[in-house]
């Protein structure tokens, strides 16, 4: 039996990726996709890659009808304002925004700079990284997607923090322009954006709150973010200062024990070649997180490199992975794309 699914907020990059994935899912029928700006227009007007795949038209959010499952791909702040209505429309719901990622109202106010509209609902959504919360996601009714920068950092560092071998971690991500969404701004204007290597959040990034929530509130994580001249992808370079003298064999063991059975995590560490470490370009359109590492022989530093497609494992792909768990499908259903080379 097919699951009747709708998307609230389908005209952005994340919503478009989600629609692409759901149209290819063998157990899903896409009923409605909303956009206030493009209501009444074919979805292919905004997502031309879907020509020939669907004849759906956008509808207004007030025209949404009850369904089996609802994805929210709305701007931050919108889901919390309409939570009761959205919950009344479907027994299953995934919110891709940041509205319900944190479980503490005080933490939300500290990191987002405003009071949460529905503080009592924080903690009722399961944090949606399957490799972290698989058992809780399976069969849950409410799941929140994780932030893309948080996802790539948490997956890169989690085995080390679980083992208790981290003294401090300093993380810098290099992110593609699609992370900023599809709303035009001075920063996205081509003469200003092309060729840029722009530090846009050297401190205080709100995704750090998610890292602390998963890795531990006392985790010593320093985080910075830089925009670079690619469209999709994130590369996190994590300088981990170890509290124990682990050699590479011991590090390998930690990562194999943590991720050896994970469908969407690949340990990438070759001795030669240009792709001996994770490369975001190879992950475009895929749900993989590639992780590699190298031990500094002259200090207690371990460099961990992790990479994802921010629109996939950082947003729509991970949401579909959680949906599959919630609905009883095989976890990788609709997510088999292996990527392209060359790109």
PDB file of N, CA and C in Angstrom, residues 2-8 10 15 18-25 27-34 43 50 53-57 67-69 71 320 323:
ATOM      1  N   UNK A   2       0.520   2.217  -0.821  1.00  0.00           N
ATOM      2  CA  UNK A   2       1.304   3.432  -0.962  1.00  0.00           C
ATOM      3  C   UNK A   2       0.982   4.413   0.157  1.00  0.00           C
ATOM      4  N   UNK A   3       2.024   5.110   0.633  1.00  0.00           N
ATOM      5  CA  UNK A   3       1.860   6.144   1.654  1.00  0.00           C
ATOM      6  C   UNK A   3       1.574   7.473   0.963  1.00  0.00           C
ATOM      7  N   UNK A   4       0.480   8.111   1.342  1.00  0.00           N
ATOM      8  CA  UNK A   4       0.079   9.384   0.757  1.00  0.00           C
ATOM      9  C   UNK A   4       0.831  10.512   1.467  1.00  0.00           C
ATOM     10  N   UNK A   5       1.713  11.204   0.739  1.00  0.00           N
ATOM     11  CA  UNK A   5       2.654  12.148   1.335  1.00  0.00           C
ATOM     12  C   UNK A   5       2.466  13.533   0.729  1.00  0.00           C
ATOM     13  N   UNK A   6       2.591  14.571   1.572  1.00  0.00           N
ATOM     14  CA  UNK A   6       2.588  15.949   1.089  1.00  0.00           C
ATOM     15  C   UNK A   6       3.799  16.687   1.645  1.00  0.00           C
ATOM     16  N   UNK A   7       4.153  17.780   0.950  1.00  0.00           N
ATOM     17  CA  UNK A   7       5.282  18.612   1.359  1.00  0.00           C
ATOM     18  C   UNK A   7       4.786  20.034   1.555  1.00  0.00           C
ATOM     19  N   UNK A   8       4.963  20.565   2.747  1.00  0.00           N
ATOM     20  CA  UNK A   8       4.680  21.984   3.002  1.00  0.00           C
ATOM     21  C   UNK A   8       5.983  22.747   2.826  1.00  0.00           C
ATOM     22  N   UNK A  10       7.668  23.531  -0.748  1.00  0.00           N
ATOM     23  CA  UNK A  10       8.357  22.713  -1.735  1.00  0.00           C
ATOM     24  C   UNK A  10       9.081  23.475  -2.814  1.00  0.00           C
ATOM     25  N   UNK A  15      13.262  21.469  -0.387  1.00  0.00           N
ATOM     26  CA  UNK A  15      11.973  20.932  -0.782  1.00  0.00           C
ATOM     27  C   UNK A  15      12.011  20.297  -2.151  1.00  0.00           C
ATOM     28  N   UNK A  18      13.668  16.928  -1.832  1.00  0.00           N
ATOM     29  CA  UNK A  18      12.736  16.009  -1.198  1.00  0.00           C
ATOM     30  C   UNK A  18      11.693  15.518  -2.196  1.00  0.00           C
ATOM     31  N   UNK A  19      11.164  16.432  -3.001  1.00  0.00           N
ATOM     32  CA  UNK A  19      10.188  16.043  -4.015  1.00  0.00           C
ATOM     33  C   UNK A  19      10.809  15.076  -5.014  1.00  0.00           C
ATOM     34  N   UNK A  20      12.018  15.362  -5.461  1.00  0.00           N
ATOM     35  CA  UNK A  20      12.706  14.453  -6.398  1.00  0.00           C
ATOM     36  C   UNK A  20      12.823  13.047  -5.815  1.00  0.00           C
ATOM     37  N   UNK A  21      13.201  12.953  -4.573  1.00  0.00           N
ATOM     38  CA  UNK A  21      13.371  11.648  -3.932  1.00  0.00           C
ATOM     39  C   UNK A  21      12.043  10.928  -3.762  1.00  0.00           C
ATOM     40  N   UNK A  22      11.030  11.659  -3.325  1.00  0.00           N
ATOM     41  CA  UNK A  22       9.734  11.026  -3.078  1.00  0.00           C
ATOM     42  C   UNK A  22       9.077  10.551  -4.364  1.00  0.00           C
ATOM     43  N   UNK A  23       9.282  11.287  -5.459  1.00  0.00           N
ATOM     44  CA  UNK A  23       8.718  10.841  -6.745  1.00  0.00           C
ATOM     45  C   UNK A  23       9.332   9.522  -7.196  1.00  0.00           C
ATOM     46  N   UNK A  24      10.547   9.236  -6.751  1.00  0.00           N
ATOM     47  CA  UNK A  24      11.200   7.986  -7.116  1.00  0.00           C
ATOM     48  C   UNK A  24      11.059   6.887  -6.088  1.00  0.00           C
ATOM     49  N   UNK A  25      10.328   7.138  -5.019  1.00  0.00           N
ATOM     50  CA  UNK A  25      10.165   6.151  -3.952  1.00  0.00           C
ATOM     51  C   UNK A  25       9.034   5.195  -4.309  1.00  0.00           C
ATOM     52  N   UNK A  27       7.169   3.287  -2.583  1.00  0.00           N
ATOM     53  CA  UNK A  27       6.067   3.151  -1.636  1.00  0.00           C
ATOM     54  C   UNK A  27       5.343   4.441  -1.335  1.00  0.00           C
ATOM     55  N   UNK A  28       5.529   5.464  -2.188  1.00  0.00           N
ATOM     56  CA  UNK A  28       4.998   6.796  -1.907  1.00  0.00           C
ATOM     57  C   UNK A  28       4.177   7.318  -3.070  1.00  0.00           C
ATOM     58  N   UNK A  29       3.086   8.003  -2.733  1.00  0.00           N
ATOM     59  CA  UNK A  29       2.349   8.837  -3.681  1.00  0.00           C
ATOM     60  C   UNK A  29       2.384  10.269  -3.166  1.00  0.00           C
ATOM     61  N   UNK A  30       2.919  11.184  -3.965  1.00  0.00           N
ATOM     62  CA  UNK A  30       2.980  12.588  -3.555  1.00  0.00           C
ATOM     63  C   UNK A  30       1.642  13.241  -3.884  1.00  0.00           C
ATOM     64  N   UNK A  31       0.955  13.722  -2.846  1.00  0.00           N
ATOM     65  CA  UNK A  31      -0.381  14.279  -3.023  1.00  0.00           C
ATOM     66  C   UNK A  31      -0.339  15.768  -3.315  1.00  0.00           C
ATOM     67  N   UNK A  32       0.342  16.545  -2.454  1.00  0.00           N
ATOM     68  CA  UNK A  32       0.368  17.996  -2.596  1.00  0.00           C
ATOM     69  C   UNK A  32       1.754  18.542  -2.248  1.00  0.00           C
ATOM     70  N   UNK A  33       2.083  19.669  -2.876  1.00  0.00           N
ATOM     71  CA  UNK A  33       3.318  20.399  -2.588  1.00  0.00           C
ATOM     72  C   UNK A  33       2.953  21.869  -2.527  1.00  0.00           C
ATOM     73  N   UNK A  34       3.337  22.555  -1.468  1.00  0.00           N
ATOM     74  CA  UNK A  34       2.906  23.945  -1.313  1.00  0.00           C
ATOM     75  C   UNK A  34       4.006  24.944  -1.664  1.00  0.00           C
ATOM     76  N   UNK A  43       5.118  22.473 -10.599  1.00  0.00           N
ATOM     77  CA  UNK A  43       6.336  22.395  -9.793  1.00  0.00           C
ATOM     78  C   UNK A  43       7.580  22.424 -10.673  1.00  0.00           C
ATOM     79  N   UNK A  50      12.698  18.084 -12.860  1.00  0.00           N
ATOM     80  CA  UNK A  50      11.612  17.119 -12.688  1.00  0.00           C
ATOM     81  C   UNK A  50      10.673  17.072 -13.890  1.00  0.00           C
ATOM     82  N   UNK A  53       8.663  13.951 -14.952  1.00  0.00           N
ATOM     83  CA  UNK A  53       8.513  13.082 -13.782  1.00  0.00           C
ATOM     84  C   UNK A  53       7.215  13.335 -13.022  1.00  0.00           C
ATOM     85  N   UNK A  54       6.628  14.518 -13.204  1.00  0.00           N
ATOM     86  CA  UNK A  54       5.411  14.849 -12.460  1.00  0.00           C
ATOM     87  C   UNK A  54       4.644  15.949 -13.172  1.00  0.00           C
ATOM     88  N   UNK A  55       3.324  15.950 -12.943  1.00  0.00           N
ATOM     89  CA  UNK A  55       2.470  17.037 -13.406  1.00  0.00           C
ATOM     90  C   UNK A  55       1.875  17.804 -12.233  1.00  0.00           C
ATOM     91  N   UNK A  56       2.419  17.621 -11.074  1.00  0.00           N
ATOM     92  CA  UNK A  56       1.930  18.323  -9.895  1.00  0.00           C
ATOM     93  C   UNK A  56       2.051  19.831 -10.047  1.00  0.00           C
ATOM     94  N   UNK A  57       1.106  20.532  -9.429  1.00  0.00           N
ATOM     95  CA  UNK A  57       1.172  21.976  -9.323  1.00  0.00           C
ATOM     96  C   UNK A  57       1.259  22.358  -7.848  1.00  0.00           C
ATOM     97  N   UNK A  67      -3.305  13.888   5.081  1.00  0.00           N
ATOM     98  CA  UNK A  67      -2.532  12.890   4.351  1.00  0.00           C
ATOM     99  C   UNK A  67      -1.965  11.893   5.362  1.00  0.00           C
ATOM    100  N   UNK A  68      -1.249  10.891   4.851  1.00  0.00           N
ATOM    101  CA  UNK A  68      -0.637   9.907   5.740  1.00  0.00           C
ATOM    102  C   UNK A  68       0.631  10.431   6.401  1.00  0.00           C
ATOM    103  N   UNK A  69       1.346  11.287   5.663  1.00  0.00           N
ATOM    104  CA  UNK A  69       2.636  11.771   6.168  1.00  0.00           C
ATOM    105  C   UNK A  69       2.903  13.146   5.593  1.00  0.00           C
ATOM    106  N   UNK A  71       5.782  16.283   5.279  1.00  0.00           N
ATOM    107  CA  UNK A  71       7.118  16.864   5.421  1.00  0.00           C
ATOM    108  C   UNK A  71       6.987  18.379   5.467  1.00  0.00           C
ATOM    109  N   UNK A 320      14.410  11.474   4.239  1.00  0.00           N
ATOM    110  CA  UNK A 320      13.820  10.280   3.646  1.00  0.00           C
ATOM    111  C   UNK A 320      14.312   9.018   4.357  1.00  0.00           C
ATOM    112  N   UNK A 323      12.186   8.846   7.307  1.00  0.00           N
ATOM    113  CA  UNK A 323      10.840   8.447   6.878  1.00  0.00           C
ATOM    114  C   UNK A 323      10.757   6.940   6.672  1.00  0.00           C
TER     115      UNK A 323
END
